mmCIF file of C-alpha atoms in Angstrom:
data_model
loop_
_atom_site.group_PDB
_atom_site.id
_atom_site.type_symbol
_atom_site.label_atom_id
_atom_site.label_comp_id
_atom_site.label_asym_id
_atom_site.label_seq_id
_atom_site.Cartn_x
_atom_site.Cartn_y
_atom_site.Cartn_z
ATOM 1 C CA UNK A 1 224.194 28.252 59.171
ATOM 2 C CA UNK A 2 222.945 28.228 55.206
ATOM 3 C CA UNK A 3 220.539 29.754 53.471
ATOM 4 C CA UNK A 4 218.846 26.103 53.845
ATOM 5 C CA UNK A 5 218.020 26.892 57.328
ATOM 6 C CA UNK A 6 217.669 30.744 57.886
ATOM 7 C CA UNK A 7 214.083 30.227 57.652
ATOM 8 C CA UNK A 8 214.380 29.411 61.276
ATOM 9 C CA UNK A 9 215.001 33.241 62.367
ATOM 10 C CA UNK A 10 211.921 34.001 60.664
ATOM 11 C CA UNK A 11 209.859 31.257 62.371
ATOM 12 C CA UNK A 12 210.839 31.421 66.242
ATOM 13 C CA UNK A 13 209.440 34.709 66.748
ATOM 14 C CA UNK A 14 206.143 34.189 65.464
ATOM 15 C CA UNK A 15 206.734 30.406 67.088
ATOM 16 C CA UNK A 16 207.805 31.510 70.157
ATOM 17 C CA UNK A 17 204.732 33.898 70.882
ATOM 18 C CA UNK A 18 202.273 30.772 69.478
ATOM 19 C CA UNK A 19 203.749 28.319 71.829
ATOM 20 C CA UNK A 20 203.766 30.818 75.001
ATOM 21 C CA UNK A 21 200.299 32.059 74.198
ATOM 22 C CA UNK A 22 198.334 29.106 72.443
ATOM 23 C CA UNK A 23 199.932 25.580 72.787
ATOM 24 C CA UNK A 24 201.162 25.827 76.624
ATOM 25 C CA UNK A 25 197.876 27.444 77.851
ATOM 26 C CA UNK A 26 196.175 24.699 75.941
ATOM 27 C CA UNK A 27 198.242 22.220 77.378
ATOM 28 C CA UNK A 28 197.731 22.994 80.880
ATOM 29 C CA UNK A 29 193.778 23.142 80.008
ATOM 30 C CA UNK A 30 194.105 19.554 78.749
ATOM 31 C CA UNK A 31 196.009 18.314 81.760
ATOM 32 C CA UNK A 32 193.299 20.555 84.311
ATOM 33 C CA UNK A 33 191.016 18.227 82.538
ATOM 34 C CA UNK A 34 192.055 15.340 84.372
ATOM 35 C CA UNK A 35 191.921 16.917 87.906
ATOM 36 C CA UNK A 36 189.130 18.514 90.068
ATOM 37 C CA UNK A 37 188.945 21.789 90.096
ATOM 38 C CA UNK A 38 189.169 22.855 94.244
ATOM 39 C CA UNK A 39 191.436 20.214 95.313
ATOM 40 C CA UNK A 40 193.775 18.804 92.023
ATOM 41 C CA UNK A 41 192.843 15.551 92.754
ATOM 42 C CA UNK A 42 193.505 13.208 89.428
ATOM 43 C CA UNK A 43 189.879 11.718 88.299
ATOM 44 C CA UNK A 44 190.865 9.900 84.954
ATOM 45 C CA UNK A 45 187.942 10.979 82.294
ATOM 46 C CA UNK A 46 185.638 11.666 85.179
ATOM 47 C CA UNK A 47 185.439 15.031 83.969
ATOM 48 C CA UNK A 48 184.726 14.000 80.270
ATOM 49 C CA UNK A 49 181.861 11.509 81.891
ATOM 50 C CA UNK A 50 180.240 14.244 83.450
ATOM 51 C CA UNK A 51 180.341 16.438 80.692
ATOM 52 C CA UNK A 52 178.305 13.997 78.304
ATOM 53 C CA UNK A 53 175.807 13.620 80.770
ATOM 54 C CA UNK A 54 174.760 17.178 81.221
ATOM 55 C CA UNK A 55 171.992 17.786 80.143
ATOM 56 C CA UNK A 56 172.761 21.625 79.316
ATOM 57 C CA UNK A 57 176.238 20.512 77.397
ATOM 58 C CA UNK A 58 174.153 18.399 75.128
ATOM 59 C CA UNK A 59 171.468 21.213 74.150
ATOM 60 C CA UNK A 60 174.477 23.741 73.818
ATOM 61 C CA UNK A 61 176.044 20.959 71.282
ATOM 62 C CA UNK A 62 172.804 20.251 69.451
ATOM 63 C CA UNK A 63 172.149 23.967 69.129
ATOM 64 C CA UNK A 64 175.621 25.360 67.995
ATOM 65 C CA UNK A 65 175.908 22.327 65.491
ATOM 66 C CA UNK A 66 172.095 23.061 64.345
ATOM 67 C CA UNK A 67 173.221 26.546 63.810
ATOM 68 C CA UNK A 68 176.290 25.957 62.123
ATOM 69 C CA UNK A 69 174.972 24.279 59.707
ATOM 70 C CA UNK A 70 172.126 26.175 59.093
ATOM 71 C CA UNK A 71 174.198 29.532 58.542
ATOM 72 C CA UNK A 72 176.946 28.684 56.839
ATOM 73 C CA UNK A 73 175.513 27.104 53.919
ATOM 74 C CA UNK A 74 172.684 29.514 53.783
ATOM 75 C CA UNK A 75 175.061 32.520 53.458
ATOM 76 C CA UNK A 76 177.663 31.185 51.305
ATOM 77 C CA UNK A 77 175.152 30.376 49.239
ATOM 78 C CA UNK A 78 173.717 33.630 49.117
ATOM 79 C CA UNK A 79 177.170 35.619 49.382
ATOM 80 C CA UNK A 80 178.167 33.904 45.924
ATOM 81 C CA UNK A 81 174.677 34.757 44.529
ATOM 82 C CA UNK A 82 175.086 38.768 45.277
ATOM 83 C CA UNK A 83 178.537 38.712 44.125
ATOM 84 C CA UNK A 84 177.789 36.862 40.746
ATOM 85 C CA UNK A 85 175.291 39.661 40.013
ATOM 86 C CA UNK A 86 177.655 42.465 41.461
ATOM 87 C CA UNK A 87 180.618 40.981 39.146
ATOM 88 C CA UNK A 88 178.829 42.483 36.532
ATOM 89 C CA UNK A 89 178.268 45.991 37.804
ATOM 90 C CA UNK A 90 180.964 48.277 36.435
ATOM 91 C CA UNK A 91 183.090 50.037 38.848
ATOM 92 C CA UNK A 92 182.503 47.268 41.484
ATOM 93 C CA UNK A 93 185.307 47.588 43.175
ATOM 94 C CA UNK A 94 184.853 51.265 44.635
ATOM 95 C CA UNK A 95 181.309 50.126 46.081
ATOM 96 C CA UNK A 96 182.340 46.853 47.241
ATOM 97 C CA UNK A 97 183.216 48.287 50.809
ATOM 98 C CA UNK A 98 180.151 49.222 51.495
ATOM 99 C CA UNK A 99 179.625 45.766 52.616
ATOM 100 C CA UNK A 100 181.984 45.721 54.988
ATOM 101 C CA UNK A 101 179.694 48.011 56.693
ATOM 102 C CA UNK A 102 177.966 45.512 59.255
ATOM 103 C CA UNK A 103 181.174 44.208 60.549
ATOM 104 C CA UNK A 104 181.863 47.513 61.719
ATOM 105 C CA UNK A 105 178.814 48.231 63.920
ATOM 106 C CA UNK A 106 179.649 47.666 67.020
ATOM 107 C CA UNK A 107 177.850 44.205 68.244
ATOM 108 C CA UNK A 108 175.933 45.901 71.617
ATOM 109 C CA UNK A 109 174.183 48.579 69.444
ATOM 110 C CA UNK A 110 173.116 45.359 67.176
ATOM 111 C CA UNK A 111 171.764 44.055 70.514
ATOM 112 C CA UNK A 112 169.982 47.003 71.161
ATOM 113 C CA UNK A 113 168.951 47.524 67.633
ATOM 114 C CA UNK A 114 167.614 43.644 67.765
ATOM 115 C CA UNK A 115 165.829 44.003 71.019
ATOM 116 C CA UNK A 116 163.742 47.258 69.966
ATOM 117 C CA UNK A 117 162.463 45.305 66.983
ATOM 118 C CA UNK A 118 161.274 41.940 68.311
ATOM 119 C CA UNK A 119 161.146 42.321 72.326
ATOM 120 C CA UNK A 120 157.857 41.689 73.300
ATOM 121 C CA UNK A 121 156.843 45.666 73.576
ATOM 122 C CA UNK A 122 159.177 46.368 70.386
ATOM 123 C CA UNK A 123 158.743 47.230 67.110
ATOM 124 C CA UNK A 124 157.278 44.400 65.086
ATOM 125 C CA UNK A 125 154.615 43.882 67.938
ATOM 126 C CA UNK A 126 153.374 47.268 68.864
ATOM 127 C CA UNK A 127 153.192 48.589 65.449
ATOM 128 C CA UNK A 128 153.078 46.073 62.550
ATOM 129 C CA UNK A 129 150.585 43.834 64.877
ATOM 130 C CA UNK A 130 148.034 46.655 65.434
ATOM 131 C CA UNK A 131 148.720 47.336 61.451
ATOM 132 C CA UNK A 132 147.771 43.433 61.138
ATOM 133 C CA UNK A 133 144.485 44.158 63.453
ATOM 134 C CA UNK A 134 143.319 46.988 61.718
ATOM 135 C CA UNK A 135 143.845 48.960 65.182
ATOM 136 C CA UNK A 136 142.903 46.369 67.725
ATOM 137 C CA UNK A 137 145.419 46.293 70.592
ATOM 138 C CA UNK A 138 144.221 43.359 71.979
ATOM 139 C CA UNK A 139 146.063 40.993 70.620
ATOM 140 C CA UNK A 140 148.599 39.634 72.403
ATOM 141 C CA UNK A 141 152.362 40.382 71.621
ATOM 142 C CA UNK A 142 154.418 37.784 70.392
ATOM 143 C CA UNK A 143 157.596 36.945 72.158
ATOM 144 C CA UNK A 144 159.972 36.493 69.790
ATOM 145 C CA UNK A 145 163.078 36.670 71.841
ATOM 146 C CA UNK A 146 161.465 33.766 74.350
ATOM 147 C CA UNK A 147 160.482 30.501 71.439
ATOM 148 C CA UNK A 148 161.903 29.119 68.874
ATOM 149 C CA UNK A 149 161.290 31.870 66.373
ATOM 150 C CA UNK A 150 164.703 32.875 68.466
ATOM 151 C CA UNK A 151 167.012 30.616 66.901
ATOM 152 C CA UNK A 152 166.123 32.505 63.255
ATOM 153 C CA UNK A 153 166.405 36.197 64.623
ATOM 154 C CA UNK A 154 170.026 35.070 65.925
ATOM 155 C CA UNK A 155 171.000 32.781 62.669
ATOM 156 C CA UNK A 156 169.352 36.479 60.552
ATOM 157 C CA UNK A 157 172.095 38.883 63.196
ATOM 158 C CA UNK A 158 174.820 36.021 61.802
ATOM 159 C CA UNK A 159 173.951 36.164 58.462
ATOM 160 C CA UNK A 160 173.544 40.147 58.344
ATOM 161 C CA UNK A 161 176.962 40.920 59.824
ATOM 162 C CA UNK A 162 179.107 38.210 57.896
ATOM 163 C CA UNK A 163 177.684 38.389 54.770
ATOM 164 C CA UNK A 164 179.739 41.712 53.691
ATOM 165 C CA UNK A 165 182.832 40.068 53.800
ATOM 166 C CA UNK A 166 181.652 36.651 52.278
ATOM 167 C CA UNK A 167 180.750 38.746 49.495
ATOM 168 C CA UNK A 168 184.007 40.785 49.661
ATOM 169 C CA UNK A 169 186.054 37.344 49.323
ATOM 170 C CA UNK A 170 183.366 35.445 46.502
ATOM 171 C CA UNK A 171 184.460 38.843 44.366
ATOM 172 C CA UNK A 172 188.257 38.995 45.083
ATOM 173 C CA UNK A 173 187.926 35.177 42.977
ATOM 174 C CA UNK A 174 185.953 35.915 40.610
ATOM 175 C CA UNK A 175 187.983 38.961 39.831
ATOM 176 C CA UNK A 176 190.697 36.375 39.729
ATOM 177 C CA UNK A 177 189.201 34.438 37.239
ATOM 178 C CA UNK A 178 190.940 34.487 33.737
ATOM 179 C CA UNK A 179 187.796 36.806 31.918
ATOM 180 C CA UNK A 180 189.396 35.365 28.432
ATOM 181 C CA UNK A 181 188.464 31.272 29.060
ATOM 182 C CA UNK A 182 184.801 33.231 30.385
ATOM 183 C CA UNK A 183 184.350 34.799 26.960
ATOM 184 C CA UNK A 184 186.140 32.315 24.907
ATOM 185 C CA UNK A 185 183.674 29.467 26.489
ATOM 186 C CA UNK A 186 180.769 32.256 26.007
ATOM 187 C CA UNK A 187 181.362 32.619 22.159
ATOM 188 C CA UNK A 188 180.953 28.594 22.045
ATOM 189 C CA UNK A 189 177.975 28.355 23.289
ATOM 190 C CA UNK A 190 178.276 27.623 26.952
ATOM 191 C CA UNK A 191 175.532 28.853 29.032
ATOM 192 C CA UNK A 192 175.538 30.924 31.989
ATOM 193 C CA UNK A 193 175.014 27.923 34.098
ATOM 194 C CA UNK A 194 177.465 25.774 32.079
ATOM 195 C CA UNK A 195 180.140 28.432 32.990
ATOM 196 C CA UNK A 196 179.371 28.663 36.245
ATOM 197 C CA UNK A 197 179.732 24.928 37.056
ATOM 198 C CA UNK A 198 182.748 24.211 34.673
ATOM 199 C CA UNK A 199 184.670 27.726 34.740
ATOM 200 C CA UNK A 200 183.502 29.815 37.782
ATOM 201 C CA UNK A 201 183.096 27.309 40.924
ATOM 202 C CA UNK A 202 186.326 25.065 39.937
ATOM 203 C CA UNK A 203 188.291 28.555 39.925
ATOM 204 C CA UNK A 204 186.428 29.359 42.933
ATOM 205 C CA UNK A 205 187.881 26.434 45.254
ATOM 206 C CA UNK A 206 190.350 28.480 47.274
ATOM 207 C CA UNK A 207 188.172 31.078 47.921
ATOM 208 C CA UNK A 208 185.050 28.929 48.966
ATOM 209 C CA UNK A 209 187.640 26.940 51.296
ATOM 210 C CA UNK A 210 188.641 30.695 52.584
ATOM 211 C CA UNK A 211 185.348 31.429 53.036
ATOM 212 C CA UNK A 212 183.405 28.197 54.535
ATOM 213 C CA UNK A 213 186.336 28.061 57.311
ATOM 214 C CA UNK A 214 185.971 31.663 58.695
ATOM 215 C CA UNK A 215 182.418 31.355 58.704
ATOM 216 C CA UNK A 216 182.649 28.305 60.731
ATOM 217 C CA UNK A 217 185.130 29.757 62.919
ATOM 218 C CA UNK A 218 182.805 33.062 63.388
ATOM 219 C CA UNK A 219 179.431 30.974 63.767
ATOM 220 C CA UNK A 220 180.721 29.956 67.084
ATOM 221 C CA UNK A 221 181.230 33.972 68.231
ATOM 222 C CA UNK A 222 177.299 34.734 67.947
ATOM 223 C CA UNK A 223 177.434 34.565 71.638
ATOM 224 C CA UNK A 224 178.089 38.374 71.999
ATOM 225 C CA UNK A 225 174.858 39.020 70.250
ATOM 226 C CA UNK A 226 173.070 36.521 71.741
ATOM 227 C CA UNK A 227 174.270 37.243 75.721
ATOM 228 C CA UNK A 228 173.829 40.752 75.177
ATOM 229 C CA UNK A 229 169.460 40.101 73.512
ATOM 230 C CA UNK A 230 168.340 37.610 75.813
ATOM 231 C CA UNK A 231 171.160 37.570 78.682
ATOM 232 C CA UNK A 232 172.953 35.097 80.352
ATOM 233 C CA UNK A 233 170.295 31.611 80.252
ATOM 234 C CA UNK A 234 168.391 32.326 77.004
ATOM 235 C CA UNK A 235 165.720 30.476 75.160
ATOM 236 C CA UNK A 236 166.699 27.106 74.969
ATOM 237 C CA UNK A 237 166.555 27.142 71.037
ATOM 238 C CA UNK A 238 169.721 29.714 71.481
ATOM 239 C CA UNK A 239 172.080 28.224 74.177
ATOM 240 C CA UNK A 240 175.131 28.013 72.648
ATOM 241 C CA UNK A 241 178.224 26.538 74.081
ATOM 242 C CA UNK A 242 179.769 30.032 74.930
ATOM 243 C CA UNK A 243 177.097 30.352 76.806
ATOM 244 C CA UNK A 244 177.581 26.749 78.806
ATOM 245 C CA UNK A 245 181.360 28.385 79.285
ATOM 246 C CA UNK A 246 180.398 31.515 80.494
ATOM 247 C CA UNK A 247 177.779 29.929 83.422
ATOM 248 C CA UNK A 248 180.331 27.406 84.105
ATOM 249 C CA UNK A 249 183.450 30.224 84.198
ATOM 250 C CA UNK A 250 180.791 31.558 86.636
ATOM 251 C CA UNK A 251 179.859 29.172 88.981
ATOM 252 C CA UNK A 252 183.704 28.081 89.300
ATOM 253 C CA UNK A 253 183.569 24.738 87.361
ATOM 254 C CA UNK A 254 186.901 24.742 86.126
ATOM 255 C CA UNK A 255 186.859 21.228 85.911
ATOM 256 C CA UNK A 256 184.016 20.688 83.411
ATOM 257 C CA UNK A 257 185.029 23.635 81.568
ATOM 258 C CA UNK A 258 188.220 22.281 80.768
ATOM 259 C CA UNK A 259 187.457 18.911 79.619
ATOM 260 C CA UNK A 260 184.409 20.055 77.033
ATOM 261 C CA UNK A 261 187.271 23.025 75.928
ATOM 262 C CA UNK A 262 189.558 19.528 74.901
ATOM 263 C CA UNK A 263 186.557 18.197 73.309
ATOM 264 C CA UNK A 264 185.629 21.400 71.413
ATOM 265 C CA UNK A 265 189.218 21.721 70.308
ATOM 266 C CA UNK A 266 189.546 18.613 68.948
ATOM 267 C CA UNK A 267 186.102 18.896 67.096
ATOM 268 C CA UNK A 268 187.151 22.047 65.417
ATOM 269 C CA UNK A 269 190.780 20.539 64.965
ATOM 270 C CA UNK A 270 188.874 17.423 63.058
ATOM 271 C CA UNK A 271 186.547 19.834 61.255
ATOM 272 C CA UNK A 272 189.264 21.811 59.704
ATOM 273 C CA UNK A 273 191.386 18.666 58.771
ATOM 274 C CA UNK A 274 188.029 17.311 57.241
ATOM 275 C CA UNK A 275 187.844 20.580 55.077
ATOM 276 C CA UNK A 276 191.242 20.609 54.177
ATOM 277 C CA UNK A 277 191.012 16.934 53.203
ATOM 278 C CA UNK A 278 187.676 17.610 50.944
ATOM 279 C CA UNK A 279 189.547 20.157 49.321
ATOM 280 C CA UNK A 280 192.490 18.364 47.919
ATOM 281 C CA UNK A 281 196.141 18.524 49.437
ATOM 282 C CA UNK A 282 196.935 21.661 46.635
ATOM 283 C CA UNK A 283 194.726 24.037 49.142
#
């Protein structure tokens, strides 16, 4: 065997542990998702049927899409804000860590952190209400954690841990970026907006695709935070589709659980494809 093919001894291990660990579990979920769950009886898309007429699949859809969309642009829209005005800071890079902080707090003492600030005793309504009411402690508490003001404490916990590392990556490019074309297109004449759209963001493609697809891989792991706030059947505005898995995992439908797993999996198959596509086949 040639040099032409030793690659393969460096991709079977790594293969191997994929296809024993990811592709044959996944395979047996896909063909589970054809069967009943007690008995192993094949039901054709039966499974799939039911699955698009549950009511609860369909708000756990609506709401995870909502929120996907809602975070991800939001923060890397903000990430690349804070890190154009941090480029300029001097000695960036030994103070850039620092927001790496909120990934390391451990997600139940965010829970807990969450909960004493907007629970319907917490902070926000025993103090800054009475503050509001010059005293008066009749006013009633506002539940935060129980309407639709819900879905924007949980999108704020998203946004507050994943920024640090949004704004970690949006640095590492501009870092990257040749500072001689900034300076040469600075001393003719181009603006800071003119650099930004013709220098910074076209040298900023591979770490805005970096960026947009672990942000869309981690806005569907706010469940943690979200389970461990408002529990197990939360506000409607915040049932997410881990949370449709979990109550399903529960209650032993196997069945159901495998078919919308197929269905998420190719959604976040297509999505990625999609991104890769939009960026150009050089990413």
């Amino acid at each position: 065997m040639g040099k032409k093919t030793a690659w393969i001894f460096f991709l079977c291990p790594s293969f191997t542990g994929v296809l024993i660990f990811v592709i044959c579990p996944f395979a047996d979920v896909v063909r589970r998702s054809f069967l009943t769950a007690m008995t192993g009886q094949f039901v054709g898309i039966e499974n799939y049927r039911m699955i698009f007429q549950n009511t609860a699949f369909r708000t756990a859809v609506r709401n995870t899409v909502l929120f996907t969309f809602f975070c991800i642009p939001l923060m890397v829209a903000l990430g690349l804000a804070i890190a154009l005005a941090l480029s300029e800071i001097r000695h960036i890079r030994f103070v850039k860590s620092l927001y790496l902080f909120p990934m390391a707090m451990p997600t139940a003492a965010i829970a807990i952190v969450w909960k004493m600030l907007f629970y319907e005793q917490g902070f926000f309504n025993k103090y800054l209400l009475q503050a509001a009411g010059g005293g008066n402690t009749q006013r009633a508490p506002a539940d935060y954690l129980g309407t639709g003001a819900a879905f924007f404490l949980l999108a704020a916990t998203y946004i507050w841990k994943n920024l640090g590392y949004t704004i970690v990556l949006w640095l590492a490019g501009i870092m990257g970026i040749n500072e001689e074309m900034l300076e040469a297109a600075k001393v003719d004449g181009a603006g800071r907006v003119q650099r930004l759209i013709y220098i910074l963001l076209p040298g900023l493609r591979g770490s805005m695709y970096t960026i947009v697809v672990l942000s869309f891989l981690n806005s569907f792991k706010i469940y943690r935070e979200a389970y461990l706030v408002a529990g197990a059947y939360p506000h409607e505005s915040i049932y997410m589709l881990q949370h449709l898995f979990n109550n399903w995992f529960v209650n032993l439908d196997l069945d159901k659980m495998a078919a919308a797993a197929v269905v998420c999996g190719a959604v976040f198959a297509a999505g990625i494809w999609l991104l890769q596509k939009g960026w150009g086949s050089d990413e």
